[in-house]
GROMACS .gro file of C-alpha atoms in nm:
model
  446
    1UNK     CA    1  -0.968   5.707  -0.106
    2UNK     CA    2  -1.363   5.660  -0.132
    3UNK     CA    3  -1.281   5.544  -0.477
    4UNK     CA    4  -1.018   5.298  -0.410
    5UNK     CA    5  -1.245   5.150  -0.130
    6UNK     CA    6  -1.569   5.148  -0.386
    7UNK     CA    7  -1.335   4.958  -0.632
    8UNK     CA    8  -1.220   4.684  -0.375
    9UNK     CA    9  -1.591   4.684  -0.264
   10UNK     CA   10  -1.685   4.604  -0.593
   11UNK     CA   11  -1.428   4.347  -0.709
   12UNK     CA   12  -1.503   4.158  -0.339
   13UNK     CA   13  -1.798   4.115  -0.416
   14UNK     CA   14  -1.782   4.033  -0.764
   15UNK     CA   15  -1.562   3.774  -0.655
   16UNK     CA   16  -1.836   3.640  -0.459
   17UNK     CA   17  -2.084   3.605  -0.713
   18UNK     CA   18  -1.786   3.483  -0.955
   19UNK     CA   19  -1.737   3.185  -0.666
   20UNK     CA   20  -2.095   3.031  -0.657
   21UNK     CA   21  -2.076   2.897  -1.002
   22UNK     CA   22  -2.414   2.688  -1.079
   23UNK     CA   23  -2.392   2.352  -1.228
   24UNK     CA   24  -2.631   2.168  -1.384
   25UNK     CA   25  -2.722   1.810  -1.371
   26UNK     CA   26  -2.550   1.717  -1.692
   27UNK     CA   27  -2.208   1.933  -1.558
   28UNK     CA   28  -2.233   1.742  -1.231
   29UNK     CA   29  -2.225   1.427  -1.449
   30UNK     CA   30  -1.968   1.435  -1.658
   31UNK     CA   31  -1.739   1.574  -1.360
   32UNK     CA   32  -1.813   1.258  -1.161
   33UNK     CA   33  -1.754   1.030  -1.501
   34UNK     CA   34  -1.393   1.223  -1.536
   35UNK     CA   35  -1.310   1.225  -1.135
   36UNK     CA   36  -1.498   0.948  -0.932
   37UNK     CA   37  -1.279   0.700  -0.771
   38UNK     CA   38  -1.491   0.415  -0.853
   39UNK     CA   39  -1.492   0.506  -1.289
   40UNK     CA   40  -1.096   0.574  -1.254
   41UNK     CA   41  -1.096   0.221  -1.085
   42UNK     CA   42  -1.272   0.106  -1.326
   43UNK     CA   43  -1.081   0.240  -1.634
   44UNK     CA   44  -0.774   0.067  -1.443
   45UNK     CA   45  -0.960  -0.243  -1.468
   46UNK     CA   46  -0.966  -0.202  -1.834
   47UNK     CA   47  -0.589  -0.118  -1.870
   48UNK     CA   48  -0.537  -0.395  -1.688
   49UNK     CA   49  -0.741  -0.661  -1.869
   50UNK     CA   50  -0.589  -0.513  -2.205
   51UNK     CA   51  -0.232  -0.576  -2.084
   52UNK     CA   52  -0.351  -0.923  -1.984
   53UNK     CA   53  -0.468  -0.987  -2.343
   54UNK     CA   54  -0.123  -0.886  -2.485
   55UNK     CA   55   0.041  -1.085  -2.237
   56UNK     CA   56  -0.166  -1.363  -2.345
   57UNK     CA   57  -0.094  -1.305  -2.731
   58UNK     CA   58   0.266  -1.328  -2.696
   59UNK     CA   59   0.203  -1.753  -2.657
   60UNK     CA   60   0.120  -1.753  -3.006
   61UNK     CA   61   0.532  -1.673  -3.055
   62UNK     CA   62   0.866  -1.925  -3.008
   63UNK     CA   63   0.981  -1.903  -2.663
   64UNK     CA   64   1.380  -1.773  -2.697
   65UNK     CA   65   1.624  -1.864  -2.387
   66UNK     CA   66   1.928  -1.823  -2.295
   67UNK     CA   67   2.145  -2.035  -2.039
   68UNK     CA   68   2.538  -1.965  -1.904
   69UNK     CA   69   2.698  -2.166  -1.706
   70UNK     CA   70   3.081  -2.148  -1.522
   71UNK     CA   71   3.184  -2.395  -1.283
   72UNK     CA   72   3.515  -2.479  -1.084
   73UNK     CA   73   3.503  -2.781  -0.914
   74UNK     CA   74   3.749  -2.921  -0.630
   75UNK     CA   75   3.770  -3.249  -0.883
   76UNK     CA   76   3.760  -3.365  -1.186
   77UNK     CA   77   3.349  -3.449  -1.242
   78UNK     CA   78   3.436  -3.748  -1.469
   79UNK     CA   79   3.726  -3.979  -1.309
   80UNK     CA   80   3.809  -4.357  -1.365
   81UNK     CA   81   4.115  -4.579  -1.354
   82UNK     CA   82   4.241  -4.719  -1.684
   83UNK     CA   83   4.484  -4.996  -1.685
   84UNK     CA   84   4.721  -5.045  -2.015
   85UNK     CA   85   4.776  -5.385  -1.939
   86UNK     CA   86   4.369  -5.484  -1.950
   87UNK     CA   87   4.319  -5.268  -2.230
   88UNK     CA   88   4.574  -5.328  -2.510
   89UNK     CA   89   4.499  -5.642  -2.705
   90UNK     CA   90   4.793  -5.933  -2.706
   91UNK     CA   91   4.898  -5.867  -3.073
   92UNK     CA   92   5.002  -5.551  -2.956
   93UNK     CA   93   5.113  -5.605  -2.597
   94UNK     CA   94   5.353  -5.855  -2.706
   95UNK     CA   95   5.523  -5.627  -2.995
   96UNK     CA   96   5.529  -5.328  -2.750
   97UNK     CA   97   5.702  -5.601  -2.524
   98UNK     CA   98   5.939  -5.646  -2.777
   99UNK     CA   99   6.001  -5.280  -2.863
  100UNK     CA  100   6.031  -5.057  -2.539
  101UNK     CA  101   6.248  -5.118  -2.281
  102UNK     CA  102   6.185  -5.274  -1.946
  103UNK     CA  103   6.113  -4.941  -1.750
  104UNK     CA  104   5.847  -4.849  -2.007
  105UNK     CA  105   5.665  -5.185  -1.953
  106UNK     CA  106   5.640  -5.124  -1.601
  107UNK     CA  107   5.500  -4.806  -1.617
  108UNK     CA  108   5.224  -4.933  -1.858
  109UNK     CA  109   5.116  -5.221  -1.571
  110UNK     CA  110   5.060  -4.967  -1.327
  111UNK     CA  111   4.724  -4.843  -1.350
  112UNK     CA  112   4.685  -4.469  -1.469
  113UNK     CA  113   4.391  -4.232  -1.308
  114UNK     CA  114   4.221  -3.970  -1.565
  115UNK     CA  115   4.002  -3.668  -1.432
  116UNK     CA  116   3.849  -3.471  -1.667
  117UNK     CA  117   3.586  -3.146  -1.622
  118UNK     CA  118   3.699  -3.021  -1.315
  119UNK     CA  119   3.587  -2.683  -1.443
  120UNK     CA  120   3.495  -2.540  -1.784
  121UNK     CA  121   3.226  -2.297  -1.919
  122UNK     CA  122   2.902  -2.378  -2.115
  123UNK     CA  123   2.678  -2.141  -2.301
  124UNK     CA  124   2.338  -2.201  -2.467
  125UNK     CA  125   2.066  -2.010  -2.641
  126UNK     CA  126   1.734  -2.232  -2.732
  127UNK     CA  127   1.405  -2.117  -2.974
  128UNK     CA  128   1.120  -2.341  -2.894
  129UNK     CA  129   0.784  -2.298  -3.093
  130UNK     CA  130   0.468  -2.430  -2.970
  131UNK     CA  131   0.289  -2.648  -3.321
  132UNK     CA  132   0.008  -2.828  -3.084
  133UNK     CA  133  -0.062  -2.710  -2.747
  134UNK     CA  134  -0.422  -2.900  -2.722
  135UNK     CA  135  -0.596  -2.517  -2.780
  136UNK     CA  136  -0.411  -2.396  -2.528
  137UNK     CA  137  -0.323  -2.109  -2.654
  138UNK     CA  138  -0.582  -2.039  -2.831
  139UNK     CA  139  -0.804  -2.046  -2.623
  140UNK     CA  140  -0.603  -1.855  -2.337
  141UNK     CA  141  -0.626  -1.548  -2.595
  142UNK     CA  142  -0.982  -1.606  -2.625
  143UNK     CA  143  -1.066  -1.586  -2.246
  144UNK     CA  144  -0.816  -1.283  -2.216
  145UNK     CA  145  -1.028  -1.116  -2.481
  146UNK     CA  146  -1.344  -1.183  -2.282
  147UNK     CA  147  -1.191  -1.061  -1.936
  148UNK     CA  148  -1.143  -0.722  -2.129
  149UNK     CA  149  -1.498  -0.751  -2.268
  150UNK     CA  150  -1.612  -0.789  -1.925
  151UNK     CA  151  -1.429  -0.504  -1.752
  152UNK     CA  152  -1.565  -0.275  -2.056
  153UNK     CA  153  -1.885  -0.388  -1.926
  154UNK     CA  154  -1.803  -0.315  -1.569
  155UNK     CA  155  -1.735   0.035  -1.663
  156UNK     CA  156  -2.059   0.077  -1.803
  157UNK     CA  157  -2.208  -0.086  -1.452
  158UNK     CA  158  -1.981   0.166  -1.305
  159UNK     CA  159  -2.093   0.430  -1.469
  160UNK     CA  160  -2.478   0.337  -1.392
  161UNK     CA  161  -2.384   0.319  -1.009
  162UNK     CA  162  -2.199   0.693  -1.089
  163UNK     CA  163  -2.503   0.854  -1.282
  164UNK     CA  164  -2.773   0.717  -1.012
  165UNK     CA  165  -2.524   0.841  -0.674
  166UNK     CA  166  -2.492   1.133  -0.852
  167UNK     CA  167  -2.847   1.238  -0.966
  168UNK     CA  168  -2.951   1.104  -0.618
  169UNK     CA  169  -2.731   1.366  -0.458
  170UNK     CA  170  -2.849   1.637  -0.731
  171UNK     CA  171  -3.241   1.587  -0.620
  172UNK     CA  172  -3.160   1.587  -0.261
  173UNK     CA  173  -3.010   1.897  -0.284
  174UNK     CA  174  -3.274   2.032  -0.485
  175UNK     CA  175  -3.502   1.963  -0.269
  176UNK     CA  176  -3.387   2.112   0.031
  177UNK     CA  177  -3.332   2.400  -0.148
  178UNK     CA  178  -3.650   2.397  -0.236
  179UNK     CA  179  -3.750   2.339   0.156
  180UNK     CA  180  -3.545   2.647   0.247
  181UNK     CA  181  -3.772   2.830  -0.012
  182UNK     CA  182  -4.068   2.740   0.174
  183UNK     CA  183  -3.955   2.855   0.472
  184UNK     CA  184  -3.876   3.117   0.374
  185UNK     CA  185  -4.221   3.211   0.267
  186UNK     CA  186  -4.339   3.052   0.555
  187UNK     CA  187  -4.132   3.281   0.795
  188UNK     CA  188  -4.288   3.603   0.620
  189UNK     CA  189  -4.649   3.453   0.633
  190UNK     CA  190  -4.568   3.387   1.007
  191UNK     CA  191  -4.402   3.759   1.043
  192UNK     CA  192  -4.727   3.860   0.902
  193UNK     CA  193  -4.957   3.716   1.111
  194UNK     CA  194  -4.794   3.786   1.422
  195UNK     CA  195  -4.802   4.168   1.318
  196UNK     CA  196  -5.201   4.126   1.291
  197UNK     CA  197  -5.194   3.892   1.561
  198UNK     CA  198  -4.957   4.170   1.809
  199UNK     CA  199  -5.223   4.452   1.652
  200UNK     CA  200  -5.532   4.245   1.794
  201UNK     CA  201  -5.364   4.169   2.119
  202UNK     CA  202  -5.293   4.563   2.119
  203UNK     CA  203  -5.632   4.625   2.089
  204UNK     CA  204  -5.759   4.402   2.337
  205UNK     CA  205  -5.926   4.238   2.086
  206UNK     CA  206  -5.768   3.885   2.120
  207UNK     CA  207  -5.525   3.733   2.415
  208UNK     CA  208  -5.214   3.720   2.416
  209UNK     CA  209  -5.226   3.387   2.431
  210UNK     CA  210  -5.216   3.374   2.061
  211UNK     CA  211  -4.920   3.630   2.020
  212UNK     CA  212  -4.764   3.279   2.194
  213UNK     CA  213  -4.819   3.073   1.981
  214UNK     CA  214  -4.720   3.240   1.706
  215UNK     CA  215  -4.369   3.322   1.805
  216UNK     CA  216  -4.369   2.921   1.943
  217UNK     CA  217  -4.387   2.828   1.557
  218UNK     CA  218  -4.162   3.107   1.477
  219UNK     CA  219  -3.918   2.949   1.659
  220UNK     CA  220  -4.022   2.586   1.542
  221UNK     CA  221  -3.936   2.726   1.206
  222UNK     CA  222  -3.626   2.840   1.310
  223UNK     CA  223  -3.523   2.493   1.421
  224UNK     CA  224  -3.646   2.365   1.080
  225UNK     CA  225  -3.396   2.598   0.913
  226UNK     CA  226  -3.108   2.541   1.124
  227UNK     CA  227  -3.176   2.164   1.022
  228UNK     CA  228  -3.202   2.264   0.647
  229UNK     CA  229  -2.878   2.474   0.632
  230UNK     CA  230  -2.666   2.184   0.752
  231UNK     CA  231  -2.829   1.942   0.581
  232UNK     CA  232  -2.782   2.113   0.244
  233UNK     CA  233  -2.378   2.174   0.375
  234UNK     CA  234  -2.327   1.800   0.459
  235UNK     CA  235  -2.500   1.697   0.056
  236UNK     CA  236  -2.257   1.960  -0.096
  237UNK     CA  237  -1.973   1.842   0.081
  238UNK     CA  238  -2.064   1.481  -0.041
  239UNK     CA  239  -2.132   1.621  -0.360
  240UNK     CA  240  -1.846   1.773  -0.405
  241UNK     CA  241  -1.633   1.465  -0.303
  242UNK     CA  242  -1.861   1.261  -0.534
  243UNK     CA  243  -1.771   1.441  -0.852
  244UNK     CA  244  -1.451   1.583  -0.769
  245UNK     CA  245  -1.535   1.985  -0.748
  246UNK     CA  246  -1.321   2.201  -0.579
  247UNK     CA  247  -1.501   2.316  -0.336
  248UNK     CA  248  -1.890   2.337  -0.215
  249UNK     CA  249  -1.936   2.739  -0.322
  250UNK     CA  250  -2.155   2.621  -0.596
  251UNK     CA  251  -2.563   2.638  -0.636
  252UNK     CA  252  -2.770   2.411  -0.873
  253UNK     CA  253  -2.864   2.533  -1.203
  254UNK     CA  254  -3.263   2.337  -1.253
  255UNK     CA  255  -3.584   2.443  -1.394
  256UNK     CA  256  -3.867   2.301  -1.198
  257UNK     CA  257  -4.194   2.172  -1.419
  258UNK     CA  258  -4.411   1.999  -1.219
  259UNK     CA  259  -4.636   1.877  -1.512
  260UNK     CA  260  -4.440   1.546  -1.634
  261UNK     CA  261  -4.537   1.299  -1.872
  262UNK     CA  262  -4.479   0.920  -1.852
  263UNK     CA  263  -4.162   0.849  -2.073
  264UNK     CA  264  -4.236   0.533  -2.283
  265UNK     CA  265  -4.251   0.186  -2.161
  266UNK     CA  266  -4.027  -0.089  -2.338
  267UNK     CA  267  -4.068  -0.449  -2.409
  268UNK     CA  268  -3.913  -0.586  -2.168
  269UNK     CA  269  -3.834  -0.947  -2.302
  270UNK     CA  270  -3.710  -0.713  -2.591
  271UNK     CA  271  -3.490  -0.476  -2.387
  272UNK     CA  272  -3.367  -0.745  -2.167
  273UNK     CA  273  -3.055  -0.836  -2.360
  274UNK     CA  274  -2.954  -0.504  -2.389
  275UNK     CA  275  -2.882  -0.493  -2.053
  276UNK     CA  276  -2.529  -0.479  -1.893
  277UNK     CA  277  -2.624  -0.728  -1.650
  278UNK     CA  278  -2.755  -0.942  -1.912
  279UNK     CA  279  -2.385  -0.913  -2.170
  280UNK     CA  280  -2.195  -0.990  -1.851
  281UNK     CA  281  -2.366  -1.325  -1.778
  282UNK     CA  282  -2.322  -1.403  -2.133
  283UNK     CA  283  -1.951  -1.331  -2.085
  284UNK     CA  284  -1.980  -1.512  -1.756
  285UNK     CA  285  -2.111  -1.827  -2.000
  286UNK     CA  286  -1.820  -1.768  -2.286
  287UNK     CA  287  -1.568  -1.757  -2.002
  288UNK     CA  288  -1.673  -2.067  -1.856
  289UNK     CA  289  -1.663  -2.261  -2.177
  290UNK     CA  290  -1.307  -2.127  -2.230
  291UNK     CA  291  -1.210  -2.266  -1.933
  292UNK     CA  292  -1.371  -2.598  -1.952
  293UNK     CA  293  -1.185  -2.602  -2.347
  294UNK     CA  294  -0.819  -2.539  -2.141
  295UNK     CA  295  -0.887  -2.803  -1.899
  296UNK     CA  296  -0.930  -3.047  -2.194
  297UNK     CA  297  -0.622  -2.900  -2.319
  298UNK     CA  298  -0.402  -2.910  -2.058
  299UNK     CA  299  -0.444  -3.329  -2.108
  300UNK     CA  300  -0.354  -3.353  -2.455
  301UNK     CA  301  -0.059  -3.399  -2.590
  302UNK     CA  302   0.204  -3.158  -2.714
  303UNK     CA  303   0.422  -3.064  -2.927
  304UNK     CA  304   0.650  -2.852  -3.021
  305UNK     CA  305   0.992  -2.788  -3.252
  306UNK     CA  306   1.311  -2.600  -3.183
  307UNK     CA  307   1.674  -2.499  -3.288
  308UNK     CA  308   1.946  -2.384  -3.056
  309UNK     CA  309   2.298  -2.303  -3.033
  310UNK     CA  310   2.531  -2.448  -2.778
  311UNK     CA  311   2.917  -2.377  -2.674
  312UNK     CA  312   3.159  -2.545  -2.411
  313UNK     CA  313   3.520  -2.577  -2.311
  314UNK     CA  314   3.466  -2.908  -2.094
  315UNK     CA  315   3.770  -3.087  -2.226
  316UNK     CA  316   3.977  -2.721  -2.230
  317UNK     CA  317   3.877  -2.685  -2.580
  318UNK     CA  318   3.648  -2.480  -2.732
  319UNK     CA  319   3.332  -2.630  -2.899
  320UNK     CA  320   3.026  -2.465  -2.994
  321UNK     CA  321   2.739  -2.704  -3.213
  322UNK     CA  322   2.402  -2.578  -3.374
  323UNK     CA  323   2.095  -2.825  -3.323
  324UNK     CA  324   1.754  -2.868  -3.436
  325UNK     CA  325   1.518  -3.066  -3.224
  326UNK     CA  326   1.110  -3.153  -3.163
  327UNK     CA  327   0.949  -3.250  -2.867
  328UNK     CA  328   0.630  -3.445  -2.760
  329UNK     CA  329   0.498  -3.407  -2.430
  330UNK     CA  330   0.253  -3.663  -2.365
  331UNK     CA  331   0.009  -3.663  -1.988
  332UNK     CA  332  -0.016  -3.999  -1.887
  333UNK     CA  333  -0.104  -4.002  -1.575
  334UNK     CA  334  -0.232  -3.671  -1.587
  335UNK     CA  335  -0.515  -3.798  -1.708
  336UNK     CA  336  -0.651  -3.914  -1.423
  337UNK     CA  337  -0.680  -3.616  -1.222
  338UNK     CA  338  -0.742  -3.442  -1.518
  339UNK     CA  339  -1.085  -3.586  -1.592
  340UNK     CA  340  -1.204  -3.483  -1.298
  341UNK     CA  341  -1.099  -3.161  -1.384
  342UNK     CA  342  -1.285  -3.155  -1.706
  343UNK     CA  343  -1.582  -3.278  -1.545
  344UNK     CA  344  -1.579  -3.006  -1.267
  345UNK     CA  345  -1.530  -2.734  -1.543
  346UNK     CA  346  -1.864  -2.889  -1.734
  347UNK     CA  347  -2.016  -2.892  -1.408
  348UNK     CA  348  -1.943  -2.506  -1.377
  349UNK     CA  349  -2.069  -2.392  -1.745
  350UNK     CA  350  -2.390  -2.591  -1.663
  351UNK     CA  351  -2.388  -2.385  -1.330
  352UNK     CA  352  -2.314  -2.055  -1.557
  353UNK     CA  353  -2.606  -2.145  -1.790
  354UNK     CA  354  -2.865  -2.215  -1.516
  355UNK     CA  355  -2.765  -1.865  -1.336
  356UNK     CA  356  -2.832  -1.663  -1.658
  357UNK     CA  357  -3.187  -1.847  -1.695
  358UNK     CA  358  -3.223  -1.731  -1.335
  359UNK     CA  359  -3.097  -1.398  -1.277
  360UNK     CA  360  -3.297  -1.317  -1.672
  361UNK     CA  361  -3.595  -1.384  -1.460
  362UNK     CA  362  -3.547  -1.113  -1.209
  363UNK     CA  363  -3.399  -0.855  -1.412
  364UNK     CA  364  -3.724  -0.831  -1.593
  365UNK     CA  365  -3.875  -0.833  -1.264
  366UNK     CA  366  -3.682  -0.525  -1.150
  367UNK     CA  367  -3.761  -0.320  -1.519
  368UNK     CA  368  -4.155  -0.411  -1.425
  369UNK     CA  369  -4.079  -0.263  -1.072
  370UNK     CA  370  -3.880   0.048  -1.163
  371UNK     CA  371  -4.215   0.104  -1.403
  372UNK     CA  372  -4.424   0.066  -1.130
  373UNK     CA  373  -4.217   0.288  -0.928
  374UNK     CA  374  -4.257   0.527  -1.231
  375UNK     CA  375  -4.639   0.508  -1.228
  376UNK     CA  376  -4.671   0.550  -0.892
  377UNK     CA  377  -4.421   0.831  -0.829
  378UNK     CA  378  -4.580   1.051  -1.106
  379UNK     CA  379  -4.901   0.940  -0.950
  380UNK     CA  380  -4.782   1.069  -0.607
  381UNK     CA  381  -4.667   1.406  -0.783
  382UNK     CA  382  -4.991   1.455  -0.933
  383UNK     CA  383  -5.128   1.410  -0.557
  384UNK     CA  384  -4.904   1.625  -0.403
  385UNK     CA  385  -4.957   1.907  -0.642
  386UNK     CA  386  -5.367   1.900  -0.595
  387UNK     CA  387  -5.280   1.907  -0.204
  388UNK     CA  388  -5.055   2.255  -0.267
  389UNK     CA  389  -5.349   2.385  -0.412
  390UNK     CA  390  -5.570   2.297  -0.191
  391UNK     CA  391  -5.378   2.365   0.133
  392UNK     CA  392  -5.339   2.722  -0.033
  393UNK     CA  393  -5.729   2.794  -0.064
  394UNK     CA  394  -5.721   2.639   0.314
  395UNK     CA  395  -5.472   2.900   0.462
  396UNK     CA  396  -5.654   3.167   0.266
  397UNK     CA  397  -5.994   3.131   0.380
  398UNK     CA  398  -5.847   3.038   0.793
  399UNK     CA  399  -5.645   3.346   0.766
  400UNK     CA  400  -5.975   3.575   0.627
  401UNK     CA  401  -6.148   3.325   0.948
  402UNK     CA  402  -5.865   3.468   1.189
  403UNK     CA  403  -5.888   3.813   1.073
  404UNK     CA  404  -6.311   3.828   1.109
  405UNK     CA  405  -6.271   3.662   1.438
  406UNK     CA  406  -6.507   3.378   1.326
  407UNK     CA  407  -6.169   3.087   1.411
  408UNK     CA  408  -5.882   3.044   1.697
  409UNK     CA  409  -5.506   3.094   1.611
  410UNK     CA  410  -5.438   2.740   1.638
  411UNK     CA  411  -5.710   2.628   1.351
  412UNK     CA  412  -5.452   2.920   1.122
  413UNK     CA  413  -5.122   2.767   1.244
  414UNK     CA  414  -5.287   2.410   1.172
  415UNK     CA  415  -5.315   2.549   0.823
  416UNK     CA  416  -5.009   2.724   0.744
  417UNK     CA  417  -4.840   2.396   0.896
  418UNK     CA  418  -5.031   2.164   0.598
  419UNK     CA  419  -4.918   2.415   0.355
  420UNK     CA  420  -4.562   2.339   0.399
  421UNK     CA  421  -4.622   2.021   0.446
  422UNK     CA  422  -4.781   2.012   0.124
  423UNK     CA  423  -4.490   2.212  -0.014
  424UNK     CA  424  -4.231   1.996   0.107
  425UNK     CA  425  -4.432   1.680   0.038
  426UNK     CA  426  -4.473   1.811  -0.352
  427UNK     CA  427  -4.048   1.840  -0.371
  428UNK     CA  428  -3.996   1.505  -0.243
  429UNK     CA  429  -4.214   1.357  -0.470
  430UNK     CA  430  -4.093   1.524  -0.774
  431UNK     CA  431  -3.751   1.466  -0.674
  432UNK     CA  432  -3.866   1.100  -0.621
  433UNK     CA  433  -4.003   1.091  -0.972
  434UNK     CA  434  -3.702   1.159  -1.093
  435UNK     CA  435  -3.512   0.932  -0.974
  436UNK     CA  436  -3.769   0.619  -1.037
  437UNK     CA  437  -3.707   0.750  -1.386
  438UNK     CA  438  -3.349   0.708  -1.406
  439UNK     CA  439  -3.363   0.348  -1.219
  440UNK     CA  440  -3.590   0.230  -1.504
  441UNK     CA  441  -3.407   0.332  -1.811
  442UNK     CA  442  -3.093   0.200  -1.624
  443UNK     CA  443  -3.293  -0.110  -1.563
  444UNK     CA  444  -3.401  -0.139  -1.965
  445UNK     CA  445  -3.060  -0.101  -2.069
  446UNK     CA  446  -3.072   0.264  -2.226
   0.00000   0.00000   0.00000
């Protein structure tokens, strides 16, 4: 029975440990690329601009139709009134006088009524090719082309706006982590000064005065925790969400090393048009032109040729004809609305131009601010990691103060509290770093 119980023991918690599996940055990545809603939009996108650029090929072939038609009308469609007598010419109304007999001419003075098509079936199928559609089509497949250039470059913007959440989310977490490390070596500091502290007090030596204030930052730690804990459950919940994970039993596989380098500085005229945002005003450009090429188009003339193959039974007889045909299609008066539509799509590429001059301008802007923000943040590092060491030597000489009698409680609390300040100052600035990192190689294009 102890046996049994050891081996269920045992396999619980292996289970456990088996649970919190650790990912690392570059696992948390490529989950988000395979399972975040806004790359599985954009993929869509894609798949959606491809299908438009097939849709858009299929101009380049005849267009095939096929018409039926069955009617039954209450009357004949086509009616008149013939009379004989108006009709026949004299030669041979006077030797049909001759011939038939008396009744007969009567009949042919009366007037006779004819009806025809008072129902009937017709059947057609028609192949019409386009020879001249003023660049109509051709162009149409061109801008298709370019709207599936541009949503391949929206997945890469996508993916940007993925890698930054994500490694945004990855830092944050490390660095509460991080925090909840340094409280924890802040609560056994404490737990060790308030057994010299309670020993003093003991001994009359000191008031208990300071045994109070102690256990008041005792407890202020406590509250820090209690903050920590659910802040580090609401990122992993987020986290999880973010990059599609199961569930938020997982830790962070990272390796700390606080001595960085700076990574290397492009040219930034250079690197600027291998940006994303850079290719998609250029598409933004192409696409305009396109459009100002079909408004020109849609006022030219065109033309196009055609066979077809036609049956009827109008007249109760069967008839079926083949036929070959062209035709021109020719905008007259199109033109005048048109011009103003060729004008307004000139108007636009001019527009298209002037915005990539523009936004150029600032995007080199934001790579020489996102390497500033580099500069600084490793500067800031460098800062906070001469502070830890200092703050250390401070707590270490207040404490060997405290315990000589030669300083108050308060001036030791003062300096454990800039220790962990220091600490927790040191994470965020490292975590900072690396973030300013991955905003400027997004920003050069790499």
């Amino acid at each position: 029975m102890k046996k049994l119980l050891a081996i269920a023991l045992c396999s619980l918690c292996f289970g456990s440990l088996a649970a919190q599996r650790a990912y690392s940055l570059e696992q948390l990545l490529d989950s988000a690329r395979h399972n975040n809603i806004v790359i599985r939009n954009a993929r869509q996108g894609i798949e959606a601009a491809r299908e438009q650029r097939k849709e858009a090929f299929t101009k380049y072939f005849p267009n095939i139709s096929g018409t039926g038609l069955w009617f039954n009308a209450n009357k004949g469609m086509a009616e008149t009134t013939l009379n004989p007598s108006e009709i026949l010419p004299p030669a041979l109304a006077s030797s049909l006088a001759a011939s038939l007999p008396p009744e007969a001419l009567v009949e042919l003075a009366n007037p006779i009524q004819v009806s025809m098509m008072k129902n009937g079936t017709i059947g057609s199928v028609m192949a019409v090719q386009p020879v001249f559609a003023g660049g109509q089509i051709l162009n149409g497949n061109r801008l298709a082309k370019v709207g599936e250039d541009v949503s391949l470059l929206q997945l890469q913007l996508s993916e940007n706006e993925v890698d930054k959440a994500t490694e945004q989310y990855f830092w944050q977490l490390v660095s509460l982590q991080e925090k909840m490390k340094t409280i924890a070596n802040v609560e056994a500091l404490l737990a060790s000064i308030y057994k010299d502290v309670n020993v003093a007090v003991s001994a009359g030596v000191t008031l208990r005065n300071d045994l109070l204030q102690v256990e008041l930052r005792q407890n202020d730690i406590e509250s820090q925790k209690l903050k920590l804990q659910n802040g580090i459950s609401i990122v992993k919940m987020m986290m999880a969400q973010y990059c599609g994970l199961r569930d938020t039993s997982f830790t962070l596989s990272t390796h700390l090393d606080y001595s960085v380098e700076l990574p290397a500085k492009q040219d930034h005229a250079q690197a600027l048009f291998s940006t994303t945002e850079y290719k998609l005003l250029d598409k933004q450009i192409e696409a305009t032109r396109l459009q100002k090429n079909l408004a020109v188009g849609q006022n030219l003339p065109s033309v196009a040729v055609g066979a077809g193959y036609n049956y009827h039974n109008l007249l109760n007889k069967n008839h079926s004809f083949g036929m070959i045909f062209a035709t021109v299609n020719v905008p007259i008066s199109g033109w005048w609305g048109g011009s103003h539509a060729i004008k307004r799509k000139k108007i636009e590429y001019q527009k298209a131009l002037d915005e990539q001059h523009d936004k150029a301008e600032l995007l080199q802007i934001r790579m020489q601010n996102a390497w500033n923000h580099v500069v600084e943040a490793r500067q800031q590092l460098q800062i906070a990691g001469r502070s830890i060491e200092q703050a250390e030597e401070n707590l270490r000489i207040h404490r060997n103060y405290y315990q000589a009698g030669t300083c108050k409680i308060s001036d030791l609390l003062e300096a454990q509290l800039l220790y962990q300040q220091s600490c927790d100052k040191r994470i965020d600035a490292f975590a900072d770093y690396q973030n300013s990192i991955l905003e400027y190689t997004q920003s050069v294009g790499q």
